[in-house]
Coordinates of C-alpha atoms in Angstrom, one line a residue:
Chain A
X1 CA 16.1 5.7 1.6
X2 CA 17.9 3.5 -0.9
X3 CA 19.0 0.0 -0.2
X4 CA 21.3 -0.7 2.7
X5 CA 22.0 -4.4 2.5
X6 CA 21.1 -7.4 0.4
X7 CA 21.9 -11.0 -0.6
X8 CA 21.9 -12.1 -4.3
X9 CA 20.3 -8.8 -5.4
X10 CA 18.1 -8.9 -8.5
X11 CA 15.2 -6.5 -8.1
X12 CA 17.4 -4.1 -6.1
X13 CA 20.4 -4.0 -8.4
X14 CA 19.3 -0.6 -9.7
X15 CA 18.7 0.9 -6.3
X16 CA 22.2 1.6 -5.3
X17 CA 22.2 5.1 -6.8
X18 CA 18.9 5.9 -5.0
X19 CA 17.0 8.7 -6.8
X20 CA 19.8 9.1 -9.4
X21 CA 19.5 5.7 -11.1
X22 CA 15.9 5.3 -12.2
X23 CA 15.9 6.8 -15.7
X24 CA 15.7 4.9 -19.0
X25 CA 19.4 5.2 -19.8
X26 CA 20.4 3.9 -16.4
X27 CA 18.0 1.0 -16.8
X28 CA 19.3 0.2 -20.2
X29 CA 22.9 0.4 -19.0
X30 CA 22.2 -2.4 -16.5
X31 CA 20.6 -4.6 -19.2
X32 CA 17.1 -3.2 -19.1
X33 CA 14.6 -3.9 -21.9
X34 CA 17.0 -6.6 -23.2
X35 CA 14.5 -9.3 -22.3
X36 CA 11.7 -7.4 -24.0
X37 CA 13.8 -7.1 -27.2
X38 CA 14.6 -10.8 -27.0
X39 CA 11.0 -11.8 -26.7
X40 CA 10.1 -9.7 -29.7
X41 CA 13.1 -10.6 -31.9
X42 CA 12.9 -14.3 -31.2
X43 CA 9.1 -14.2 -31.7
X44 CA 8.8 -16.2 -28.5
X45 CA 5.5 -18.0 -28.3
X46 CA 3.1 -17.0 -25.6
X47 CA 3.0 -20.6 -24.3
X48 CA 6.8 -20.8 -24.0
X49 CA 6.9 -17.5 -22.2
X50 CA 4.2 -18.6 -19.7
X51 CA 6.0 -22.0 -19.3
X52 CA 9.2 -20.2 -18.3
X53 CA 7.4 -18.2 -15.7
X54 CA 5.8 -21.3 -14.4
X55 CA 9.1 -23.0 -14.1
X56 CA 10.4 -20.2 -11.9
X57 CA 7.7 -20.8 -9.3
X58 CA 7.4 -17.1 -8.9
X59 CA 4.5 -16.6 -6.5
X60 CA 2.5 -13.4 -6.3
X61 CA 4.3 -10.9 -4.2
X62 CA 1.3 -8.8 -3.1
X63 CA 0.3 -11.2 -0.3
X64 CA -1.6 -14.2 -1.6
X65 CA 1.4 -16.0 -3.0
X66 CA -0.5 -17.4 -6.0
X67 CA 1.7 -18.8 -8.8
X68 CA 2.1 -16.1 -11.4
X69 CA 2.6 -18.4 -14.4
X70 CA -0.6 -20.3 -13.6
X71 CA -2.5 -17.0 -13.2
X72 CA -1.4 -15.9 -16.7
X73 CA -2.4 -19.3 -18.2
X74 CA -6.0 -18.7 -17.0
X75 CA -6.5 -15.8 -19.5
X76 CA -8.8 -16.9 -22.4
X77 CA -6.8 -16.9 -25.6
X78 CA -9.6 -15.9 -28.0
X79 CA -10.9 -12.8 -26.2
X80 CA -10.3 -9.7 -28.5
X81 CA -9.8 -7.2 -25.6
X82 CA -7.8 -8.0 -22.6
X83 CA -5.9 -6.0 -19.9
X84 CA -2.9 -6.3 -17.7
X85 CA -3.1 -4.4 -14.4
X86 CA -0.4 -3.8 -11.8
X87 CA -1.4 -3.4 -8.2
X88 CA 0.8 -0.7 -6.6
X89 CA -1.9 0.2 -4.1
X90 CA 0.5 -0.6 -1.3
X91 CA -1.5 0.2 1.8
X92 CA -1.0 -2.9 3.9
X93 CA 0.5 -1.5 7.1
X94 CA 4.2 -2.4 7.2
X95 CA 4.6 -2.7 3.5
X96 CA 6.7 -0.2 1.6
X97 CA 8.6 -2.2 -1.0
X98 CA 6.6 -1.2 -4.1
X99 CA 7.1 2.5 -3.4
X100 CA 10.9 2.0 -3.6
X101 CA 10.5 -0.1 -6.8
X102 CA 8.5 2.9 -8.3
X103 CA 11.1 5.4 -7.1
X104 CA 14.3 3.6 -7.9
X105 CA 13.5 1.2 -10.7
X106 CA 10.2 2.0 -12.4
X107 CA 11.3 0.6 -15.8
X108 CA 11.7 -2.9 -14.4
X109 CA 8.0 -2.8 -13.6
X110 CA 7.2 -1.4 -17.1
X111 CA 9.3 -4.1 -18.8
X112 CA 7.6 -6.8 -16.7
X113 CA 4.1 -5.4 -17.5
X114 CA 4.9 -5.2 -21.3
X115 CA 6.1 -8.8 -21.3
X116 CA 3.0 -9.9 -19.3
X117 CA 0.9 -8.1 -21.9
X118 CA 2.6 -10.0 -24.7
X119 CA 2.2 -13.3 -22.8
X120 CA -1.6 -12.9 -22.2
X121 CA -2.3 -11.1 -25.4
X122 CA -3.4 -7.7 -23.9
X123 CA -3.1 -4.4 -25.8
X124 CA -3.3 -2.1 -22.8
X125 CA -2.3 -2.0 -19.1
X126 CA -2.8 0.1 -16.1
X127 CA -0.6 0.6 -13.0
X128 CA -2.8 1.5 -10.0
X129 CA -0.5 3.5 -7.6
X130 CA -1.3 4.2 -4.0
X131 CA -2.5 7.8 -3.7
X132 CA -0.3 8.6 -0.8
X133 CA 2.9 8.1 -2.8
X134 CA 1.9 10.7 -5.5
X135 CA 5.6 11.5 -6.0
X136 CA 6.2 7.9 -7.1
X137 CA 3.1 8.2 -9.4
X138 CA 4.6 11.2 -11.1
X139 CA 8.0 9.5 -11.5
X140 CA 6.2 6.4 -13.1
X141 CA 4.5 8.7 -15.6
X142 CA 7.9 10.2 -16.5
X143 CA 9.3 6.7 -16.9
X144 CA 6.3 5.8 -19.2
X145 CA 7.0 8.8 -21.4
X146 CA 10.6 7.7 -21.7
X147 CA 9.7 4.1 -22.6
X148 CA 7.2 5.4 -25.2
X149 CA 9.7 7.7 -26.7
X150 CA 12.2 4.9 -27.0
X151 CA 9.6 2.7 -28.8
X152 CA 9.3 0.1 -26.1
X153 CA 5.6 1.0 -25.7
X154 CA 2.9 2.0 -28.2
X155 CA 1.9 0.9 -31.7
X156 CA 4.0 -1.6 -33.6
X157 CA 6.7 -1.9 -30.9
X158 CA 10.2 -2.0 -32.4
X159 CA 8.7 -2.9 -35.8
X160 CA 7.3 -6.2 -34.4
X161 CA 3.6 -5.6 -35.3
X162 CA 2.8 -6.0 -31.6
X163 CA 1.1 -3.0 -29.9
X164 CA 0.8 -2.4 -26.2
X165 CA 0.3 0.8 -24.2
X166 CA 0.5 1.4 -20.5
X167 CA -1.0 4.1 -18.2
X168 CA -0.8 5.1 -14.6
X169 CA -3.9 5.5 -12.4
X170 CA -3.6 6.8 -8.9
X171 CA -5.7 6.0 -5.8
X172 CA -6.7 8.6 -3.3
X173 CA -6.8 7.0 0.1
X174 CA -8.6 3.7 0.3
X175 CA -6.9 0.5 1.6
X176 CA -9.7 -1.6 0.1
X177 CA -8.5 -0.8 -3.4
X178 CA -5.5 -3.1 -2.8
X179 CA -8.1 -5.9 -3.1
X180 CA -7.9 -6.7 -6.8
X181 CA -11.6 -6.4 -7.7
X182 CA -11.9 -3.2 -5.6
X183 CA -9.0 -1.9 -7.5
X184 CA -10.7 -2.7 -10.8
X185 CA -13.9 -0.9 -9.7
X186 CA -11.7 2.1 -8.7
X187 CA -10.1 2.2 -12.2
X188 CA -13.6 2.2 -13.6
X189 CA -14.2 5.4 -11.6
X190 CA -16.4 4.0 -8.8
X191 CA -16.2 3.4 -5.1
X192 CA -13.5 0.7 -4.6
X193 CA -15.9 -2.0 -3.3
X194 CA -14.8 -5.5 -4.1
X195 CA -16.8 -7.7 -6.5
X196 CA -18.1 -11.2 -5.7
X197 CA -15.9 -13.9 -7.1
X198 CA -16.3 -15.9 -9.2
X199 CA -16.1 -14.8 -11.9
X200 CA -12.4 -14.1 -11.4
X201 CA -10.7 -11.2 -13.2
X202 CA -9.1 -13.6 -15.8
X203 CA -12.7 -14.0 -17.1
X204 CA -14.4 -10.8 -16.0
X205 CA -12.0 -8.0 -15.1
X206 CA -11.5 -4.4 -16.0
X207 CA -14.5 -3.1 -18.0
X208 CA -15.7 -6.7 -17.9
X209 CA -12.8 -7.9 -20.0
X210 CA -10.3 -10.7 -19.2
X211 CA -7.6 -9.1 -16.9
X212 CA -4.4 -10.3 -15.3
X213 CA -3.6 -8.5 -12.1
X214 CA -0.2 -8.8 -10.4
X215 CA 1.7 -7.0 -7.7
X216 CA 4.5 -4.5 -8.6
X217 CA 7.3 -6.7 -7.3
X218 CA 5.9 -9.7 -9.3
X219 CA 6.1 -7.8 -12.6
X220 CA 9.6 -6.4 -11.7
X221 CA 10.8 -10.0 -11.3
X222 CA 9.8 -11.0 -14.8
X223 CA 12.7 -9.6 -16.8
X224 CA 15.1 -11.3 -14.3
X225 CA 13.4 -14.6 -14.7
X226 CA 13.6 -14.4 -18.5
X227 CA 17.3 -13.3 -18.2
X228 CA 18.5 -16.2 -16.0
X229 CA 15.8 -18.8 -16.9
X230 CA 13.0 -20.0 -14.8
X231 CA 14.9 -22.8 -13.2
X232 CA 17.9 -20.7 -12.1
X233 CA 15.4 -18.3 -10.6
X234 CA 13.7 -21.0 -8.7
X235 CA 17.0 -22.3 -7.4
X236 CA 17.8 -18.9 -5.9
X237 CA 15.1 -19.7 -3.3
X238 CA 13.6 -22.9 -2.0
X239 CA 11.5 -25.5 -3.8
X240 CA 7.9 -24.2 -4.2
X241 CA 9.3 -20.7 -3.1
X242 CA 11.2 -19.4 -6.1
X243 CA 13.6 -16.5 -6.3
X244 CA 14.4 -13.6 -4.1
X245 CA 11.9 -11.4 -2.2
X246 CA 11.8 -7.9 -0.9
X247 CA 11.2 -7.6 2.8
X248 CA 10.1 -4.3 4.3
X249 CA 11.4 -4.3 7.9
X250 CA 9.8 -1.7 10.2
X251 CA 9.4 -1.1 13.9
X252 CA 12.0 -1.6 16.6
X253 CA 15.1 -2.2 14.5
X254 CA 18.2 -0.1 14.1
X255 CA 17.9 0.2 10.3
X256 CA 14.4 -0.1 9.0
X257 CA 14.2 -0.5 5.3
X258 CA 13.8 -2.8 2.4
X259 CA 16.0 -5.9 2.1
X260 CA 16.1 -8.3 -0.8
X261 CA 17.0 -11.8 0.2
X262 CA 16.6 -15.3 -1.3
X263 CA 13.4 -17.1 -0.2
X264 CA 14.2 -19.3 2.8
X265 CA 16.6 -16.8 4.4
X266 CA 16.5 -17.3 8.2
X267 CA 14.6 -14.5 10.0
X268 CA 17.5 -14.0 12.3
X269 CA 19.7 -13.1 9.3
X270 CA 17.1 -10.6 8.1
X271 CA 17.0 -9.0 11.6
X272 CA 20.7 -8.8 11.6
X273 CA 20.7 -7.0 8.2
X274 CA 18.2 -4.5 9.6
X275 CA 20.8 -3.6 12.2
X276 CA 19.4 -5.8 15.0
X277 CA 17.0 -4.7 17.8
X278 CA 16.9 -1.0 18.6
X279 CA 18.8 -0.2 21.7
X280 CA 19.7 -3.9 22.0
X281 CA 16.3 -4.6 23.5
X282 CA 14.6 -8.0 23.6
X283 CA 12.5 -9.1 20.7
X284 CA 8.9 -9.6 21.8
X285 CA 6.8 -10.2 18.7
X286 CA 6.9 -10.0 14.9
X287 CA 4.1 -9.6 12.4
X288 CA 5.8 -11.3 9.4
X289 CA 3.6 -10.4 6.4
X290 CA 1.9 -7.1 6.9
X291 CA -0.7 -6.1 9.5
X292 CA -3.2 -8.7 8.4
X293 CA -0.9 -11.6 9.1
X294 CA -1.2 -13.3 12.5
X295 CA 1.5 -12.1 15.0
X296 CA 4.2 -14.5 16.1
X297 CA 6.0 -14.5 19.4
X298 CA 9.7 -13.6 19.1
X299 CA 11.0 -17.0 20.1
X300 CA 8.8 -18.6 17.4
X301 CA 9.9 -16.4 14.5
X302 CA 13.5 -16.7 15.5
X303 CA 13.3 -20.4 14.3
X304 CA 11.6 -19.5 11.0
X305 CA 13.0 -19.0 7.5
X306 CA 11.4 -16.3 5.4
X307 CA 9.4 -18.2 2.8
X308 CA 5.7 -18.9 2.3
X309 CA 5.9 -22.5 3.6
X310 CA 7.9 -21.9 6.8
X311 CA 5.9 -18.9 7.9
X312 CA 2.6 -20.8 7.2
X313 CA 3.9 -23.7 9.3
X314 CA 4.5 -21.4 12.2
X315 CA 0.9 -20.2 12.0
X316 CA 1.1 -17.0 10.1
X317 CA 1.5 -15.7 6.5
X318 CA 4.4 -14.4 4.5
X319 CA 1.9 -12.0 2.9
X320 CA 3.5 -9.0 1.3
X321 CA 6.8 -9.5 3.2
X322 CA 6.2 -6.7 5.6
X323 CA 8.0 -7.5 8.8
X324 CA 6.8 -5.5 11.8
X325 CA 9.2 -5.9 14.6
X326 CA 8.1 -5.2 18.2
X327 CA 10.4 -5.2 21.3
X328 CA 9.6 -5.5 25.0
X329 CA 8.5 -1.9 25.3
X330 CA 5.3 -2.7 23.4
X331 CA 1.9 -3.1 25.1
X332 CA 0.3 -5.7 22.9
X333 CA -3.2 -4.4 23.8
X334 CA -2.3 -1.0 22.6
X335 CA -0.6 -2.4 19.4
X336 CA -3.8 -4.4 18.6
X337 CA -5.9 -1.3 19.2
X338 CA -4.0 0.6 16.5
X339 CA -4.5 -2.2 14.0
X340 CA -8.2 -2.8 14.9
X341 CA -8.9 0.9 14.4
X342 CA -7.3 0.7 11.0
X343 CA -9.6 -2.1 9.8
X344 CA -12.6 -0.4 11.3
X345 CA -11.7 2.8 9.4
X346 CA -11.0 1.0 6.1
X347 CA -13.8 -1.5 5.9
X348 CA -15.7 -0.5 2.8
X349 CA -19.0 -1.0 4.4
X350 CA -20.4 -3.4 1.8
X351 CA -20.8 -6.6 3.9
X352 CA -22.5 -6.5 7.2
X353 CA -20.1 -8.9 9.1
X354 CA -17.1 -6.7 8.2
X355 CA -18.7 -3.3 8.5
X356 CA -20.3 -4.1 11.9
X357 CA -17.7 -6.6 13.1
X358 CA -14.7 -4.4 12.6
X359 CA -16.3 -1.7 14.6
X360 CA -17.1 -4.1 17.5
X361 CA -13.5 -5.4 17.4
X362 CA -12.1 -1.9 17.7
X363 CA -14.6 -0.8 20.4
X364 CA -13.9 -3.8 22.6
X365 CA -10.1 -3.7 22.2
X366 CA -10.3 0.0 22.9
X367 CA -12.3 -0.5 26.1
X368 CA -9.8 -3.1 27.3
X369 CA -6.9 -0.8 26.6
X370 CA -8.6 2.1 28.4
X371 CA -9.3 0.1 31.6
X372 CA -13.0 -0.7 30.9
X373 CA -12.6 -4.2 29.8
X374 CA -14.9 -7.0 31.1
X375 CA -13.9 -10.5 32.0
X376 CA -16.0 -11.9 29.1
X377 CA -14.4 -9.6 26.5
X378 CA -11.8 -12.0 25.2
X379 CA -14.5 -14.6 24.4
X380 CA -16.6 -11.9 22.9
X381 CA -13.8 -10.8 20.6
X382 CA -13.2 -14.4 19.4
X383 CA -16.9 -14.8 18.8
X384 CA -17.1 -11.7 16.8
X385 CA -14.2 -12.9 14.6
X386 CA -16.0 -16.2 14.1
X387 CA -18.9 -14.3 12.7
X388 CA -16.7 -12.3 10.3
X389 CA -14.2 -14.8 8.9
X390 CA -15.1 -16.3 5.6
X391 CA -18.5 -14.6 5.6
X392 CA -17.8 -11.6 3.4
X393 CA -17.1 -10.8 -0.3
X394 CA -13.4 -10.1 0.2
X395 CA -10.7 -10.9 2.8
X396 CA -10.8 -7.6 4.7
X397 CA -12.9 -9.2 7.4
X398 CA -10.4 -12.0 7.8
X399 CA -7.6 -9.5 7.8
X400 CA -9.3 -7.7 10.7
X401 CA -9.9 -10.9 12.6
X402 CA -6.4 -12.5 12.3
X403 CA -4.6 -9.9 14.4
X404 CA -7.3 -10.0 17.1
X405 CA -7.2 -13.8 17.3
X406 CA -3.4 -14.1 17.2
X407 CA -2.7 -11.3 19.7
X408 CA -5.1 -12.9 22.2
X409 CA -3.8 -16.4 21.5
X410 CA -0.1 -15.6 22.1
X411 CA -0.4 -12.7 24.6
X412 CA -3.5 -13.7 26.5
X413 CA -2.0 -12.9 29.9
X414 CA -1.3 -9.3 28.9
X415 CA -5.0 -8.9 27.9
X416 CA -6.2 -10.5 31.1
X417 CA -3.8 -8.2 33.2
X418 CA -5.4 -5.2 31.4
X419 CA -8.9 -6.3 32.2
X420 CA -8.2 -7.2 35.8
X421 CA -5.8 -4.3 36.7
X422 CA -7.2 -1.6 34.4
X423 CA -3.7 -0.7 33.3
X424 CA -0.9 -1.9 31.0
X425 CA 1.5 -4.7 32.0
X426 CA 4.2 -2.7 30.3
X427 CA 5.0 0.5 32.3
X428 CA 3.7 3.6 30.3
X429 CA 7.1 5.3 30.8
X430 CA 8.9 2.3 29.2
X431 CA 6.4 2.3 26.3
X432 CA 7.0 6.1 25.8
X433 CA 10.7 5.5 25.7
X434 CA 10.4 2.7 23.2
X435 CA 9.3 4.8 20.2
X436 CA 12.6 6.7 20.1
X437 CA 10.6 10.0 19.4
X438 CA 11.8 11.6 22.6
X439 CA 15.5 12.1 23.2
X440 CA 16.6 10.7 26.6
X441 CA 15.7 13.1 29.4
X442 CA 13.7 15.4 27.1
X443 CA 10.1 16.3 27.9
Chain B
X1 CA -8.7 28.7 2.7
X2 CA -11.8 29.3 4.6
X3 CA -13.3 31.3 1.8
X4 CA -17.1 30.9 1.9
X5 CA -18.5 28.6 -0.7
X6 CA -20.3 31.4 -2.5
X7 CA -17.1 33.1 -3.4
X8 CA -16.0 30.1 -5.5
X9 CA -17.1 29.5 -9.0
X10 CA -17.8 25.8 -9.4
X11 CA -16.4 25.9 -13.0
X12 CA -12.9 24.7 -13.5
X13 CA -10.2 26.7 -15.2
X14 CA -9.0 26.0 -18.7
X15 CA -5.7 24.7 -17.3
X16 CA -7.5 22.2 -15.1
X17 CA -9.7 21.0 -17.9
X18 CA -6.6 20.5 -20.0
X19 CA -5.1 18.3 -17.3
X20 CA -8.4 16.4 -17.0
X21 CA -8.4 15.8 -20.8
X22 CA -4.9 14.3 -20.5
X23 CA -6.4 11.8 -17.9
X24 CA -9.4 11.0 -20.0
X25 CA -7.1 10.0 -22.9
X26 CA -5.7 7.2 -20.8
X27 CA -8.9 5.2 -21.0
X28 CA -11.1 3.7 -23.7
X29 CA -13.3 6.3 -25.4
X30 CA -16.4 5.0 -23.8
X31 CA -14.9 4.9 -20.3
X32 CA -14.5 8.6 -19.4
X33 CA -15.7 8.0 -15.9
X34 CA -12.3 6.3 -15.2
X35 CA -10.8 9.7 -15.1
X36 CA -13.0 10.9 -12.2
X37 CA -10.5 10.2 -9.4
X38 CA -7.7 12.2 -11.1
X39 CA -10.2 14.9 -12.2
X40 CA -11.4 15.4 -8.6
X41 CA -7.8 15.7 -7.5
X42 CA -7.2 18.3 -10.2
X43 CA -10.3 20.2 -9.1
X44 CA -9.3 20.0 -5.4
X45 CA -5.9 21.4 -6.3
X46 CA -7.5 24.3 -8.0
X47 CA -10.2 25.1 -5.5
X48 CA -8.5 24.1 -2.3
X49 CA -11.3 21.7 -1.5
X50 CA -14.3 20.1 -3.2
X51 CA -17.6 21.9 -2.8
X52 CA -20.6 19.9 -4.1
X53 CA -21.0 22.3 -7.0
X54 CA -17.4 21.6 -8.1
X55 CA -18.0 17.8 -7.9
X56 CA -21.1 18.3 -10.0
X57 CA -19.0 20.3 -12.6
X58 CA -16.5 17.5 -12.8
X59 CA -19.3 14.9 -13.2
X60 CA -20.9 17.0 -16.0
X61 CA -17.6 17.3 -17.8
X62 CA -17.1 13.5 -17.7
X63 CA -20.6 12.7 -18.6
X64 CA -21.5 11.0 -15.4
X65 CA -24.2 11.6 -12.8
X66 CA -23.3 14.1 -10.1
X67 CA -24.2 11.5 -7.4
X68 CA -21.7 9.0 -9.0
X69 CA -18.9 11.5 -8.7
X70 CA -20.0 12.4 -5.2
X71 CA -19.9 8.7 -4.2
X72 CA -16.2 8.7 -5.3
X73 CA -15.4 11.9 -3.6
X74 CA -16.9 10.7 -0.3
X75 CA -15.4 7.2 -0.5
X76 CA -11.7 8.0 -0.8
X77 CA -10.1 9.7 2.3
X78 CA -7.9 12.3 0.6
X79 CA -10.7 14.3 -1.0
X80 CA -11.6 17.3 1.2
X81 CA -15.3 17.8 1.2
X82 CA -14.9 20.7 3.7
X83 CA -12.5 23.7 3.5
X84 CA -9.1 23.0 4.9
X85 CA -6.1 25.2 5.8
X86 CA -3.5 26.3 3.3
X87 CA -1.5 23.4 4.6
X88 CA -3.1 20.1 5.4
X89 CA -0.8 17.9 7.4
X90 CA -1.8 14.2 7.7
X91 CA 0.0 12.2 10.4
X92 CA 0.2 8.4 10.2
X93 CA -0.6 6.8 13.5
X94 CA -0.8 3.2 12.3
X95 CA 1.1 0.5 14.1
X96 CA 4.5 0.5 12.2
X97 CA 4.6 4.3 12.5
X98 CA 3.5 4.3 16.1
X99 CA 6.3 1.9 17.0
X100 CA 8.7 4.6 15.8
X101 CA 6.9 7.5 17.4
X102 CA 3.9 8.2 15.1
X103 CA 1.5 8.8 17.9
X104 CA 4.0 10.9 19.8
X105 CA 4.6 12.9 16.7
X106 CA 0.9 13.5 16.5
X107 CA 0.8 14.6 20.1
X108 CA 3.7 16.9 19.6
X109 CA 2.3 18.6 16.5
X110 CA -1.1 19.0 18.1
X111 CA 0.5 20.8 21.1
X112 CA 2.6 23.0 18.9
X113 CA -0.4 24.1 16.8
X114 CA -2.9 24.1 19.7
X115 CA -5.4 22.1 17.7
X116 CA -6.7 18.5 17.6
X117 CA -7.2 16.3 14.6
X118 CA -9.8 17.6 12.1
X119 CA -9.2 21.2 13.3
X120 CA -7.7 24.2 11.6
X121 CA -5.5 26.8 13.2
X122 CA -7.4 30.1 13.8
X123 CA -5.3 31.8 11.1
X124 CA -6.5 29.3 8.6
X125 CA -3.0 28.1 7.8
X126 CA -2.8 24.5 9.0
X127 CA -5.4 21.7 9.2
X128 CA -4.4 18.5 11.0
X129 CA -5.6 15.0 10.0
X130 CA -5.0 11.5 11.2
X131 CA -4.0 9.2 8.4
X132 CA -3.8 5.5 7.8
X133 CA -0.8 3.7 6.4
X134 CA 0.9 5.7 3.7
X135 CA 3.2 2.8 2.6
X136 CA 6.4 4.4 3.9
X137 CA 6.8 2.6 7.2
X138 CA 10.6 2.4 7.0
X139 CA 10.7 6.2 7.2
X140 CA 8.5 6.4 10.3
X141 CA 7.2 8.7 11.6
X142 CA 5.6 9.8 8.3
X143 CA 3.5 12.8 7.5
X144 CA 1.8 13.9 4.3
X145 CA 1.6 17.6 3.4
X146 CA -1.3 18.6 1.1
X147 CA -1.7 15.0 0.0
X148 CA 1.2 14.9 -2.3
X149 CA 4.4 15.7 -0.4
X150 CA 5.6 13.0 1.9
X151 CA 7.8 13.9 4.9
X152 CA 10.0 11.2 6.5
X153 CA 11.5 10.7 9.9
X154 CA 9.4 13.4 11.5
X155 CA 11.1 13.7 14.9
X156 CA 10.7 17.0 16.9
X157 CA 13.3 18.9 15.0
X158 CA 11.9 18.0 11.6
X159 CA 8.4 18.8 12.8
X160 CA 9.6 22.3 13.9
X161 CA 11.2 22.8 10.5
X162 CA 8.0 21.8 8.7
X163 CA 5.8 24.1 10.8
X164 CA 8.2 27.0 10.2
X165 CA 7.6 26.5 6.5
X166 CA 3.9 26.6 6.8
X167 CA 3.5 30.3 6.4

């Protein structure tokens, strides 16, 4: 679906025509590639460009929130071969913003990547696109052909002497490739198992060369930052939380979808934009930043604003901006079971604490959900997470542990009820009705 | 497509090889292996699934060890290492989809087809798979047909329509 509602749109200005507004001429008509032309024509220095991005306090939109300008400045200047890589391996449950960027405005990502290539001195880039959105991959390839034909990409771009080319690479079903070094391994044609860090990709990245990896939305913001200036972009949001952000709202709302709002927008406003709670039911819990972020009870999130600092203060993470909304028809044990199964299924198997731990988490949550829980199981779950967190090469183990710990912390009585009574606290009929799959009264 | 393995030639068609060449051209000349993911998809599209011999043929074409290509084929979920039906329907049952009926959609389609996950209808037409997040949670419930076609808002009527197409 195209965009429904927004405040101060930047990234989504091109989305209003949905599938009909993505091509090069549409993008140019709304000012597209103007910033890239300006960078080349004014022979802007790499340092000035990076300084402008730093000023914007654009923080990585993929989940970690690392300052983009700072990341670019880590790239060694002298290295002869460098790469820029875009992470569109959007598989974090609840996140679906990059898919819409690919579908409705692929050229904004291309322009952002070319400018990044210029800033860090790379000659080539790759956009790694989630395998499940193959239609978006095909569209991105078409957009690349258009950009190449128009002379924005390739050798000696617009007569400037600068050369840069960009290619699309698709995944084929592995969540772990969203981890940046797993993604690099995958582009190299291997299993997507993350690498030990350091060295970080800025020193040892794709094919062992210095590499800058950013999220799709991060790249898409670059032309807008250059257009309005870093400071104006920062001022759209909050101090230390620059600009606007795409939020993917899913679950029990009337109008699930992507919403672009300034950083610091109250959660209650975002919920209202998403049409409010489905059926007017009561908000029970929200996962504010993709399934790996700790869950927050409804009354806690209602007091939060949507930015990195406010959500962190409440005990969770803004992550990728995937807001999973749950109402009172949800059994929290069953919800956690779904998530724990996901991490168990997607653990790459490289590190023992994650490979074994994610399986134990799933099996124990599964037995609680299915009436076979034991009184000591909640302690056991917490102990297993202690043995996983911070003990592996990448953050998947932590991502598997956060939901378990936060669900138990905030909804302990529901877990205890399950263990004692061998059934859900929330009536199964009510749960069944909550999904909206069955029409009222139908079998 | 339950054709026995022996009926298939592991070799790829000239059309497939041409497509693979286009992928190889994206990467530095000494990094042909980077094209293996796309090449395996191209091979899977041609053969319907990936017999070991086909994986080996892809590996040879790209100048890599057959085991290295097999590692890739067995690591990523959407490669089919066993025959599947003419239509492979993958249902997302992850939490955001489940909140909007993903698990109920899976139950519904199982009942309609009379098969469980990882099974194929007796006429060889439809294989059902359980999938993880496809990155389209706003369109829940979501299903993927033959890996490349995403189907959104799969409530009973839409599922009926999809199944009617699977002939």
